[in-house]
Amino acid sequence: GLQQKVYDELSESLKNIGAKKGAAVAIDPRNGAVLALVSYPSYDDNLFSGGISQEGYNKIINDPSQPLFNRAISAKYPTGSTIKPFEASAALQENLISPDKQINDIGYILVKSQYDPSTVYKYGGIKAHGWVDMKKAIAVSSNIYFYTVGGGYGDQQGLGPTRIKKYLSLFGWDQKTGIDLPNEFSGFIPDPAWKKASKGQGWWDGDTYNLAIGQSDLQTTPLQVALAYSAIANGGTLYKPQIVNKIIDGTGPSAKTVQEFSPEIIRSGFIDPQNLQIVREGMRDGVTQPYGLSKYLNDLPVSVAAKTGTAEIGYQNRFNVWSSVFAPYDNPEIVLVVTVENVQGLGAVTLPVAHDVLQWYFSKK
């Protein structure tokens, strides 16, 4: 039922805005169980069960929207601001910044070239947010705060590319999750050595600032993002995702369990629980506070925490849009990540999907 609901809501949202492709993943953060795994557009499995006609097969494989391509586990996406809770976790773990320190978000930062001080680069946000601490910076998705934490600015030291990569790797963004499905993409986190080897170029401050807000050459899958948010939701454990619960032989009362699968931990304890709690509170403020970018979710029957993301994709006014949500806030049992490709403008695309799916999910319980 959840699988069908997620697919239907994602399909409706895409049709409403004229988008063609998207994906969604729902995970139980308590054990890594995959509750739903949706790639849009999809295809009818029944076409294959009795032997598909050549005409039917040609129609599927020649569809430019690639229905046979599993975007949930194989697509390569930049995350945009979806990265920010993980960056905040890293900064706290490294004792780089107090969560209470206020940074003045005036809408941009100005950075002098280290080679030519007369050249000044401007890195902007969507709008100025004024003074923000870590929790508010997560709730309003302040680019300026995370430029500062990621790349350093003024008197505030930044994580830098090596530490950003270290923590994103701990959250699983550059290795296959091991899900029991084929053709999973491993993810990719850029760093100075890679840029030198692949492009023959040095790593500039701008590369760090772009990485700090989930741009640059970063590539992840919706599944990796869902598992990483599960680790935030559950207090710091990264689970292996599992589709199969058990294998049984026979039906009805005579059915016998052949094999049962237990939860598998990839790693745990890499972020202190008190640091993750601050990040969770920032995501909760994103829903409950008037300034929060996810306040659309605040009328749900359970308390939720959320983070949105919008990633530039190289085309003017075109973006990949993300929403990442967990609920109930105090004892999470579902993490839902939704992404839509190639959206025109900065509209609310994925939040309505998350809202209506969670409304249905918790009304059924």
XYZ file of C-alpha atoms in Angstrom:
365
model
C 0.000 0.000 0.000
C 2.783 2.443 0.864
C 4.619 1.613 -2.361
C 1.466 2.351 -4.361
C 0.728 5.563 -2.451
C 4.247 6.934 -2.951
C 4.123 6.130 -6.665
C 0.693 7.715 -7.114
C 1.578 10.912 -5.254
C 4.907 11.274 -7.067
C 3.206 10.687 -10.408
C 0.536 13.293 -9.663
C 3.086 15.877 -8.570
C 5.225 15.388 -11.671
C 2.246 15.667 -13.987
C 1.117 18.876 -12.253
C 4.433 20.623 -12.929
C 5.285 19.029 -16.247
C 8.299 17.079 -14.945
C 9.112 13.608 -16.244
C 11.427 11.860 -13.787
C 11.767 11.338 -10.047
C 12.338 8.854 -7.262
C 11.388 8.223 -3.653
C 12.631 5.943 -0.893
C 11.068 5.104 2.466
C 13.222 3.410 5.117
C 12.556 2.163 8.634
C 15.423 3.909 10.489
C 15.262 1.338 13.295
C 16.548 -1.507 11.137
C 17.178 -0.448 7.525
C 14.074 -2.182 6.151
C 13.013 -0.711 2.808
C 9.358 0.284 3.113
C 8.995 1.724 -0.397
C 11.331 2.169 -3.356
C 9.881 4.130 -6.254
C 11.415 5.109 -9.574
C 9.299 7.229 -11.913
C 8.324 6.558 -14.619
C 7.954 2.835 -14.136
C 6.504 -0.017 -16.178
C 4.019 -2.839 -15.734
C 5.764 -6.001 -14.516
C 2.876 -8.053 -15.907
C 4.061 -7.264 -19.430
C 7.100 -9.482 -18.767
C 5.478 -12.296 -16.777
C 3.920 -14.012 -19.778
C 6.562 -13.105 -22.328
C 6.560 -9.577 -23.661
C 6.008 -8.865 -27.353
C 8.816 -7.320 -29.375
C 6.616 -4.280 -29.981
C 5.938 -3.880 -26.270
C 9.613 -4.297 -25.400
C 10.721 -1.787 -28.031
C 8.252 0.735 -26.668
C 9.759 0.440 -23.178
C 13.436 0.487 -24.115
C 12.983 3.370 -26.572
C 11.079 5.529 -24.099
C 13.297 8.629 -23.522
C 12.223 8.660 -19.857
C 13.982 5.279 -19.343
C 11.363 3.396 -17.291
C 13.725 0.419 -16.861
C 16.319 2.640 -15.155
C 15.970 2.479 -11.352
C 16.529 6.078 -10.290
C 16.164 5.267 -6.601
C 19.406 3.265 -6.540
C 21.225 4.069 -9.789
C 20.688 7.746 -10.655
C 23.491 10.241 -9.935
C 22.179 13.385 -8.273
C 23.711 16.485 -6.688
C 21.965 17.047 -3.365
C 21.793 20.815 -3.021
C 20.921 21.853 0.530
C 20.083 18.262 1.458
C 23.773 18.099 2.444
C 23.514 20.701 5.208
C 22.467 18.550 8.204
C 25.433 16.253 7.528
C 27.790 19.188 7.267
C 26.419 20.545 10.535
C 27.002 17.136 12.151
C 30.603 17.179 10.929
C 31.262 20.707 12.202
C 29.926 19.803 15.644
C 31.888 16.564 15.755
C 35.077 18.436 14.869
C 34.359 21.102 17.519
C 34.665 23.755 14.839
C 31.729 25.851 15.941
C 29.313 26.193 18.846
C 25.742 25.485 17.774
C 24.806 28.752 19.473
C 27.276 30.916 17.547
C 25.469 33.492 15.426
C 26.588 34.170 11.864
C 25.211 37.164 9.992
C 23.655 36.011 6.740
C 23.497 39.161 4.606
C 22.719 37.145 1.493
C 26.253 36.677 0.188
C 29.942 36.424 1.036
C 32.813 38.161 -0.757
C 36.054 36.210 -1.144
C 39.288 37.684 -2.468
C 41.337 35.608 -4.868
C 44.367 34.165 -3.094
C 46.418 34.954 -6.215
C 45.018 38.374 -7.124
C 43.525 40.341 -4.183
C 41.945 42.778 -6.631
C 39.711 39.947 -7.845
C 36.750 39.334 -5.546
C 34.314 36.433 -5.904
C 30.728 36.664 -4.674
C 28.899 33.591 -3.385
C 25.224 34.169 -2.789
C 22.166 32.684 -1.145
C 18.526 32.894 -2.136
C 17.954 35.767 0.300
C 19.418 37.332 3.443
C 18.377 35.665 6.713
C 20.126 37.928 9.221
C 21.722 36.436 12.315
C 21.393 32.648 12.398
C 22.714 29.953 14.699
C 23.075 26.355 13.566
C 19.483 25.283 14.172
C 18.020 28.303 12.412
C 20.544 27.923 9.587
C 19.243 24.388 9.001
C 15.614 25.501 9.243
C 15.982 28.375 6.753
C 18.714 26.597 4.725
C 21.210 29.454 4.956
C 23.849 29.140 2.239
C 25.954 31.806 3.946
C 26.125 29.862 7.221
C 27.170 26.683 5.439
C 29.653 28.429 3.161
C 31.222 29.646 6.401
C 31.155 26.275 8.159
C 32.228 24.373 5.055
C 34.880 26.612 3.566
C 35.684 29.078 6.342
C 35.016 32.815 6.283
C 36.203 35.733 8.376
C 37.303 34.444 11.775
C 35.437 31.132 11.414
C 37.477 28.114 10.370
C 35.811 25.787 7.882
C 35.793 22.036 7.524
C 37.556 22.109 4.169
C 37.180 19.476 1.426
C 39.023 16.682 3.217
C 36.837 16.742 6.312
C 33.646 17.307 4.336
C 34.463 14.194 2.336
C 35.404 12.246 5.467
C 32.005 12.764 7.072
C 29.933 12.362 3.920
C 31.774 9.073 3.464
C 30.912 8.045 7.031
C 27.272 8.742 6.168
C 27.705 6.442 3.148
C 27.771 8.771 0.175
C 30.695 7.207 -1.689
C 30.062 3.494 -1.323
C 27.332 1.094 -2.343
C 24.820 0.459 0.413
C 24.682 -3.262 -0.352
C 20.946 -3.302 -1.026
C 19.695 -6.633 -2.358
C 19.149 -5.282 -5.890
C 21.500 -5.064 -8.897
C 23.081 -2.026 -10.560
C 23.437 0.210 -7.529
C 25.546 3.359 -8.019
C 28.283 3.839 -5.432
C 28.002 7.631 -5.117
C 30.825 10.106 -5.545
C 32.360 12.838 -3.368
C 34.857 15.130 -5.152
C 38.162 16.120 -3.558
C 41.389 17.928 -4.571
C 43.244 14.754 -5.598
C 40.409 13.677 -7.879
C 40.162 17.118 -9.510
C 43.906 17.186 -10.152
C 43.896 13.696 -11.631
C 40.733 13.984 -13.724
C 40.760 17.635 -14.773
C 44.381 18.657 -14.342
C 43.273 21.579 -12.175
C 43.854 22.753 -8.642
C 41.121 22.843 -6.007
C 39.923 26.403 -5.395
C 38.045 28.014 -2.522
C 35.032 28.124 -4.811
C 35.106 24.336 -5.099
C 34.814 24.044 -1.331
C 32.015 26.604 -1.116
C 30.076 24.839 -3.853
C 30.559 21.443 -2.200
C 29.433 22.941 1.119
C 25.948 23.542 -0.292
C 25.692 20.254 -2.179
C 26.719 21.467 -5.623
C 30.007 20.846 -7.523
C 30.581 17.288 -8.784
C 28.895 15.563 -5.827
C 26.696 12.635 -6.864
C 24.434 10.527 -4.653
C 21.397 8.274 -4.947
C 18.040 8.773 -3.214
C 18.701 5.524 -1.339
C 22.023 6.811 0.032
C 20.360 10.042 1.128
C 17.530 8.129 2.847
C 19.971 5.909 4.744
C 22.044 8.910 5.823
C 18.942 10.668 7.152
C 18.006 7.431 8.900
C 21.289 7.696 10.806
C 20.352 11.225 11.888
C 16.880 10.039 12.871
C 18.004 7.025 14.904
C 20.903 8.655 16.730
C 23.869 7.604 14.631
C 23.541 4.117 13.147
C 23.909 3.527 9.410
C 22.056 0.353 8.421
C 22.337 -1.770 5.316
C 19.047 -1.445 3.423
C 17.086 -4.649 2.959
C 14.230 -5.370 0.563
C 13.764 -9.002 1.568
C 12.507 -9.781 5.065
C 12.394 -13.565 4.749
C 12.162 -16.379 2.228
C 9.346 -18.871 2.689
C 8.487 -22.166 1.050
C 4.827 -22.933 0.446
C 1.671 -21.011 1.333
C -0.804 -20.805 4.158
C -0.403 -22.799 7.399
C 2.072 -25.196 5.789
C 4.503 -22.439 4.773
C 7.994 -22.837 6.170
C 10.594 -20.151 6.645
C 13.679 -21.040 4.624
C 15.741 -17.982 5.546
C 15.115 -14.906 7.675
C 17.198 -11.745 7.383
C 18.329 -9.740 10.395
C 19.238 -6.040 10.401
C 22.861 -5.344 9.468
C 24.779 -2.324 10.741
C 27.252 -0.708 8.331
C 28.697 1.574 11.020
C 27.642 3.440 14.123
C 28.997 5.887 16.682
C 30.720 8.184 14.186
C 28.724 11.231 15.339
C 28.032 11.862 19.020
C 24.304 11.589 19.868
C 24.201 15.089 21.383
C 25.483 16.537 18.104
C 22.847 14.706 16.086
C 20.209 15.978 18.510
C 21.071 19.573 17.619
C 20.748 18.736 13.921
C 17.409 17.027 14.527
C 16.160 20.096 16.396
C 17.148 22.268 13.431
C 15.184 19.999 11.105
C 12.228 20.116 13.492
C 12.377 23.925 13.527
C 12.215 23.769 9.741
C 8.691 22.396 10.190
C 7.434 24.194 13.306
C 8.885 27.703 13.031
C 7.279 30.429 10.890
C 10.582 30.869 9.049
C 11.047 27.132 8.397
C 11.143 26.010 4.770
C 9.200 22.824 5.580
C 6.340 24.387 7.567
C 3.936 22.937 4.984
C 4.286 19.654 6.941
C 3.245 21.098 10.307
C -0.409 19.993 10.095
C 0.368 16.282 9.891
C -1.094 13.996 12.599
C 2.409 13.258 13.935
C 5.396 15.498 14.628
C 7.924 15.457 11.785
C 11.376 16.870 11.024
C 12.447 17.777 7.508
C 15.049 19.316 5.226
C 14.562 20.510 1.683
C 17.161 20.750 -1.060
C 17.392 22.417 -4.445
C 20.309 21.582 -6.721
C 21.288 23.544 -9.813
C 21.783 21.202 -12.761
C 23.484 23.426 -15.329
C 20.398 24.736 -17.089
C 19.006 28.199 -16.421
C 16.184 28.093 -13.877
C 16.179 24.284 -13.816
C 16.709 22.316 -10.613
C 16.556 18.926 -8.966
C 14.323 19.263 -5.921
C 14.523 17.203 -2.715
C 12.569 16.681 0.488
C 13.850 14.485 3.321
C 11.529 13.788 6.248
C 11.430 11.564 9.318
C 8.545 10.851 11.696
C 7.408 10.673 14.428
C 10.021 13.143 15.597
C 10.562 11.665 19.072
C 10.605 8.027 17.986
C 11.158 7.817 14.224
C 9.753 4.849 12.360
C 9.870 6.142 8.796
C 12.329 8.209 6.764
C 10.987 9.417 3.426
C 13.164 11.000 0.734
C 11.615 12.344 -2.472
C 13.441 13.879 -5.425
C 12.242 15.226 -8.770
C 14.513 15.948 -11.736
C 14.674 18.982 -13.980
C 12.069 21.184 -12.304
C 11.496 24.653 -13.714
C 11.772 27.330 -11.018
C 11.833 27.031 -7.252
C 8.361 25.706 -6.550
C 7.204 23.281 -3.851
C 7.277 19.960 -5.669
C 8.431 17.232 -3.303
C 7.043 18.530 0.008
C 3.407 17.951 -1.084
C 4.331 14.376 -1.988
C 5.902 13.791 1.436
C 2.940 15.473 3.139
C 0.262 13.376 1.464
C 2.194 10.115 1.813
C 2.768 10.629 5.540
C -0.833 11.780 6.035
C -2.003 8.495 4.514
C 0.639 6.387 6.281
C -0.118 7.554 9.798
C -3.890 7.613 9.293
C -3.629 3.893 8.533
C -1.816 3.093 11.779
